[in-house]
Short mmCIF file of N, CA, C and O in Angstrom, two decimals:
data_model
loop_
_atom_site.label_atom_id
_atom_site.label_comp_id
_atom_site.label_asym_id
_atom_site.label_seq_id
_atom_site.Cartn_x
_atom_site.Cartn_y
_atom_site.Cartn_z
N MET A 5 286.50 241.43 25.21
CA MET A 5 285.76 240.90 26.25
C MET A 5 284.61 241.80 26.31
O MET A 5 284.64 243.07 26.43
N ARG A 6 283.39 241.32 26.19
CA ARG A 6 282.08 242.07 26.38
C ARG A 6 281.11 241.36 27.46
O ARG A 6 281.03 240.20 27.40
N GLN A 7 280.61 242.11 28.16
CA GLN A 7 279.71 241.69 29.21
C GLN A 7 278.39 242.33 29.19
O GLN A 7 278.37 243.48 29.03
N THR A 8 277.40 241.26 29.12
CA THR A 8 275.85 241.97 29.12
C THR A 8 275.02 241.63 30.31
O THR A 8 275.15 240.41 30.60
N ILE A 9 274.45 242.54 30.87
CA ILE A 9 273.55 242.27 31.93
C ILE A 9 272.16 242.65 31.71
O ILE A 9 271.94 243.72 31.38
N THR A 10 271.29 241.59 31.72
CA THR A 10 269.80 241.95 31.35
C THR A 10 268.97 241.72 32.66
O THR A 10 269.13 240.66 33.44
N LYS A 11 268.21 242.58 33.03
CA LYS A 11 267.32 242.41 34.15
C LYS A 11 265.88 242.35 33.87
O LYS A 11 265.37 243.39 33.07
N ILE A 12 265.13 241.21 34.17
CA ILE A 12 263.82 241.22 33.92
C ILE A 12 263.03 241.31 35.09
O ILE A 12 263.16 240.51 36.05
N LYS A 13 262.21 242.30 35.17
CA LYS A 13 261.47 242.51 36.47
C LYS A 13 260.15 241.80 36.42
O LYS A 13 259.33 241.84 35.45
N GLY A 14 259.83 241.18 37.62
CA GLY A 14 258.67 240.44 37.83
C GLY A 14 258.05 240.96 39.01
O GLY A 14 258.27 242.04 39.54
N LEU A 15 256.78 240.38 39.29
CA LEU A 15 256.02 240.90 40.48
C LEU A 15 256.72 240.72 41.79
O LEU A 15 256.67 241.48 42.61
N THR A 16 257.36 239.49 41.98
CA THR A 16 257.88 239.32 43.29
C THR A 16 259.55 239.22 43.29
O THR A 16 260.19 239.33 44.31
N VAL A 17 259.96 238.75 42.01
CA VAL A 17 261.45 238.63 41.86
C VAL A 17 261.95 239.24 40.68
O VAL A 17 261.22 239.49 39.72
N ASN A 18 263.09 239.41 40.69
CA ASN A 18 263.82 239.97 39.45
C ASN A 18 264.69 239.02 38.89
O ASN A 18 265.25 238.18 39.83
N ILE A 19 264.82 238.72 37.52
CA ILE A 19 265.56 237.56 36.93
C ILE A 19 266.72 238.43 36.46
O ILE A 19 266.51 239.38 35.45
N ILE A 20 267.99 238.18 36.81
CA ILE A 20 269.19 238.79 36.21
C ILE A 20 269.88 237.89 35.39
O ILE A 20 270.34 236.78 35.78
N ILE A 21 270.23 238.19 34.11
CA ILE A 21 271.03 237.26 33.39
C ILE A 21 272.42 238.00 32.92
O ILE A 21 272.23 239.16 32.32
N GLU A 22 273.35 237.46 33.32
CA GLU A 22 274.72 238.02 32.98
C GLU A 22 275.45 237.03 31.89
O GLU A 22 275.69 235.93 32.16
N GLU A 23 275.89 237.77 30.87
CA GLU A 23 276.45 237.05 29.76
C GLU A 23 277.99 237.70 29.50
O GLU A 23 278.15 238.91 29.58
N VAL A 24 278.89 236.79 29.41
CA VAL A 24 280.28 237.13 29.08
C VAL A 24 280.45 236.67 27.54
O VAL A 24 280.59 235.36 27.62
N HIS A 25 281.24 237.38 26.77
CA HIS A 25 281.68 237.02 25.39
C HIS A 25 283.04 237.33 25.34
O HIS A 25 283.26 238.63 25.52
N HIS A 26 283.80 236.46 24.99
CA HIS A 26 285.23 236.74 24.86
C HIS A 26 285.77 236.24 23.51
O HIS A 26 285.52 235.04 23.18
N GLN A 27 286.25 237.17 22.61
CA GLN A 27 286.50 236.89 21.33
C GLN A 27 288.02 237.16 20.93
O GLN A 27 288.41 238.22 21.45
N HIS A 28 288.62 236.59 19.99
CA HIS A 28 289.95 236.88 19.52
C HIS A 28 289.82 238.03 18.61
O HIS A 28 288.80 238.30 18.04
N GLU A 29 291.06 238.59 18.23
CA GLU A 29 290.91 239.84 17.13
C GLU A 29 290.25 239.43 15.94
O GLU A 29 289.99 240.47 15.23
N LYS A 30 290.25 238.33 15.48
CA LYS A 30 289.62 237.96 14.20
C LYS A 30 288.23 237.68 14.26
O LYS A 30 287.56 237.32 13.30
N GLY A 31 287.61 237.65 15.50
CA GLY A 31 286.12 237.58 15.62
C GLY A 31 285.62 236.20 16.12
O GLY A 31 284.50 235.99 16.19
N GLY A 32 286.60 235.25 16.28
CA GLY A 32 286.37 234.02 16.60
C GLY A 32 286.07 233.87 18.14
O GLY A 32 286.48 234.60 19.03
N LEU A 33 284.95 232.92 18.46
CA LEU A 33 284.61 233.10 19.98
C LEU A 33 285.57 232.07 20.68
O LEU A 33 285.92 231.04 20.32
N ILE A 34 286.17 232.61 21.71
CA ILE A 34 287.08 232.04 22.75
C ILE A 34 286.30 231.49 23.85
O ILE A 34 286.41 230.29 24.17
N CYS A 35 285.30 232.26 24.44
CA CYS A 35 284.65 231.94 25.70
C CYS A 35 283.19 232.55 25.68
O CYS A 35 283.18 233.69 25.26
N TYR A 36 282.23 231.74 26.08
CA TYR A 36 280.92 232.42 26.46
C TYR A 36 280.45 231.55 27.59
O TYR A 36 280.34 230.58 27.66
N ILE A 37 279.90 232.51 28.52
CA ILE A 37 279.14 232.06 29.81
C ILE A 37 278.00 232.88 30.03
O ILE A 37 278.04 234.08 29.96
N ALA A 38 276.82 232.22 30.31
CA ALA A 38 275.76 233.04 30.88
C ALA A 38 275.21 232.47 32.16
O ALA A 38 275.32 231.30 32.37
N ALA A 39 275.07 233.36 33.11
CA ALA A 39 274.64 232.83 34.24
C ALA A 39 273.28 233.56 34.72
O ALA A 39 273.01 234.65 34.39
N VAL A 40 272.33 232.92 35.25
CA VAL A 40 270.84 233.35 35.56
C VAL A 40 270.72 233.31 37.03
O VAL A 40 270.94 232.25 37.77
N TYR A 41 270.38 234.65 37.64
CA TYR A 41 270.22 234.75 38.96
C TYR A 41 268.70 234.98 39.21
O TYR A 41 268.20 235.80 38.35
N ILE A 42 268.11 234.76 40.47
CA ILE A 42 266.86 235.23 40.77
C ILE A 42 267.12 236.11 42.15
O ILE A 42 267.84 235.64 42.95
N GLN A 43 266.60 237.29 42.03
CA GLN A 43 266.80 238.24 43.20
C GLN A 43 265.38 238.74 43.73
O GLN A 43 264.66 239.45 42.97
N PRO A 44 265.22 238.54 45.00
CA PRO A 44 263.91 238.92 45.52
C PRO A 44 263.85 240.55 45.47
O PRO A 44 264.95 240.98 45.83
N HIS A 45 262.75 241.08 45.35
CA HIS A 45 262.53 242.48 45.47
C HIS A 45 263.06 243.11 46.84
O HIS A 45 262.83 242.45 48.02
N GLY A 46 263.88 244.26 46.96
CA GLY A 46 264.23 244.73 48.30
C GLY A 46 265.38 244.18 48.84
O GLY A 46 265.79 244.49 50.06
N SER A 47 266.12 243.13 48.14
CA SER A 47 267.19 242.35 48.63
C SER A 47 268.40 242.60 47.64
O SER A 47 268.20 242.68 46.51
N ALA A 48 269.44 242.59 48.40
CA ALA A 48 270.73 242.71 47.54
C ALA A 48 271.37 241.16 47.14
O ALA A 48 272.20 241.21 46.30
N ASP A 49 270.56 240.14 47.78
CA ASP A 49 271.08 238.82 47.62
C ASP A 49 270.68 238.20 46.37
O ASP A 49 269.37 238.36 45.98
N LYS A 50 271.56 237.40 45.49
CA LYS A 50 271.14 236.90 44.30
C LYS A 50 271.35 235.41 44.52
O LYS A 50 272.25 234.96 45.24
N ARG A 51 270.48 234.63 43.89
CA ARG A 51 270.71 233.14 43.94
C ARG A 51 271.00 232.46 42.63
O ARG A 51 270.04 232.96 41.58
N LEU A 52 271.94 231.83 42.24
CA LEU A 52 272.34 231.36 41.00
C LEU A 52 271.33 230.09 40.75
O LEU A 52 271.17 229.21 41.52
N VAL A 53 270.54 230.25 39.62
CA VAL A 53 269.68 229.26 39.19
C VAL A 53 270.08 228.40 38.15
O VAL A 53 269.89 227.16 37.97
N ARG A 54 270.80 228.97 37.00
CA ARG A 54 271.21 228.21 35.91
C ARG A 54 272.56 228.84 35.32
O ARG A 54 272.53 230.15 35.40
N LYS A 55 273.33 227.91 34.75
CA LYS A 55 274.49 228.46 34.09
C LYS A 55 274.71 227.74 32.77
O LYS A 55 274.23 226.63 32.75
N SER A 56 275.22 228.45 31.67
CA SER A 56 275.22 227.76 30.40
C SER A 56 276.61 228.18 29.76
O SER A 56 277.03 229.46 29.94
N ARG A 57 277.13 227.43 28.96
CA ARG A 57 278.26 227.66 28.13
C ARG A 57 277.86 227.64 26.60
O ARG A 57 278.84 227.84 25.86
N LEU A 58 276.72 227.59 26.46
CA LEU A 58 276.17 227.48 24.91
C LEU A 58 275.79 228.66 24.39
O LEU A 58 274.96 229.44 25.00
N PRO A 59 276.50 229.24 23.46
CA PRO A 59 276.15 230.59 22.88
C PRO A 59 274.57 230.52 22.43
O PRO A 59 274.24 229.61 21.91
N GLY A 60 274.01 231.75 22.86
CA GLY A 60 272.56 231.87 22.50
C GLY A 60 271.56 231.32 23.62
O GLY A 60 270.51 231.44 23.55
N ALA A 61 272.36 230.64 24.59
CA ALA A 61 271.34 230.16 25.71
C ALA A 61 270.62 231.27 26.55
O ALA A 61 269.39 230.91 26.72
N ALA A 62 271.17 232.42 26.57
CA ALA A 62 270.47 233.46 27.39
C ALA A 62 269.29 234.00 26.54
O ALA A 62 268.25 234.27 27.01
N ALA A 63 269.58 234.14 25.22
CA ALA A 63 268.48 234.50 24.38
C ALA A 63 267.17 233.58 24.28
O ALA A 63 266.12 233.99 24.36
N ALA A 64 267.55 232.30 24.40
CA ALA A 64 266.48 231.39 24.45
C ALA A 64 265.64 231.37 25.77
O ALA A 64 264.61 231.28 25.92
N LEU A 65 266.54 231.45 26.90
CA LEU A 65 265.69 231.73 28.24
C LEU A 65 264.99 232.98 28.22
O LEU A 65 263.79 232.94 28.83
N LYS A 66 265.33 233.94 27.64
CA LYS A 66 264.75 235.19 27.73
C LYS A 66 263.23 234.95 27.09
O LYS A 66 262.26 235.47 27.39
N ALA A 67 263.41 234.20 25.94
CA ALA A 67 262.17 233.86 25.06
C ALA A 67 261.17 233.14 25.94
O ALA A 67 259.88 233.23 25.89
N GLU A 68 261.75 231.99 26.68
CA GLU A 68 261.02 231.36 27.52
C GLU A 68 260.36 232.02 28.72
O GLU A 68 259.19 231.69 28.86
N ILE A 69 261.04 233.02 29.25
CA ILE A 69 260.64 233.72 30.40
C ILE A 69 259.39 234.69 29.97
O ILE A 69 258.33 234.80 30.53
N LYS A 70 259.55 235.13 28.72
CA LYS A 70 258.41 236.00 28.23
C LYS A 70 257.29 235.18 27.83
O LYS A 70 256.13 235.68 28.05
N ARG A 71 257.40 233.87 27.31
CA ARG A 71 256.12 233.12 27.19
C ARG A 71 255.70 232.40 28.35
O ARG A 71 254.43 232.60 28.41
N ASP A 72 256.33 231.88 29.26
CA ASP A 72 255.80 231.14 30.37
C ASP A 72 256.04 231.69 31.64
O ASP A 72 255.73 231.33 32.73
N GLY A 73 256.83 232.90 31.84
CA GLY A 73 257.00 233.48 33.06
C GLY A 73 257.90 232.72 34.08
O GLY A 73 258.79 232.03 33.39
N LEU A 74 257.74 232.64 35.21
CA LEU A 74 258.56 231.80 36.10
C LEU A 74 258.45 230.26 35.98
O LEU A 74 259.11 229.70 36.34
N ARG A 75 257.38 229.97 35.22
CA ARG A 75 257.24 228.54 34.88
C ARG A 75 258.31 228.01 34.08
O ARG A 75 258.53 226.77 34.08
N ALA A 76 259.10 228.86 33.52
CA ALA A 76 260.31 228.41 32.61
C ALA A 76 261.31 227.65 33.60
O ALA A 76 262.00 226.93 33.00
N PHE A 77 261.30 227.99 34.90
CA PHE A 77 262.23 227.41 35.91
C PHE A 77 261.73 226.03 36.38
O PHE A 77 262.32 225.42 37.17
N ASP A 78 260.52 225.57 36.16
CA ASP A 78 259.92 224.34 36.79
C ASP A 78 260.65 223.20 36.41
O ASP A 78 260.67 222.26 37.14
N ARG A 79 261.26 223.07 35.23
CA ARG A 79 261.85 221.88 34.68
C ARG A 79 263.42 221.56 35.35
O ARG A 79 263.78 220.87 35.16
N LEU A 80 263.68 222.60 36.04
CA LEU A 80 265.00 222.49 36.75
C LEU A 80 264.95 221.51 37.90
O LEU A 80 264.44 221.23 38.80
#
């Protein structure tokens, strides 16, 4: 099992993307979960914004955030 945490720092909030990959010994994917949180600066509280079970969803979201900033969450 492998867990990846990516933190994208913004002007007023941080975006935290947590991914969990679980593979069996032959390399096949058993489980994938990506959770996206928003955390205001100076706070320990995180708010869940989006969850996905599609592999590669976090990479697509990172690209959207780089391109559009927080506007990427307007479609929610």
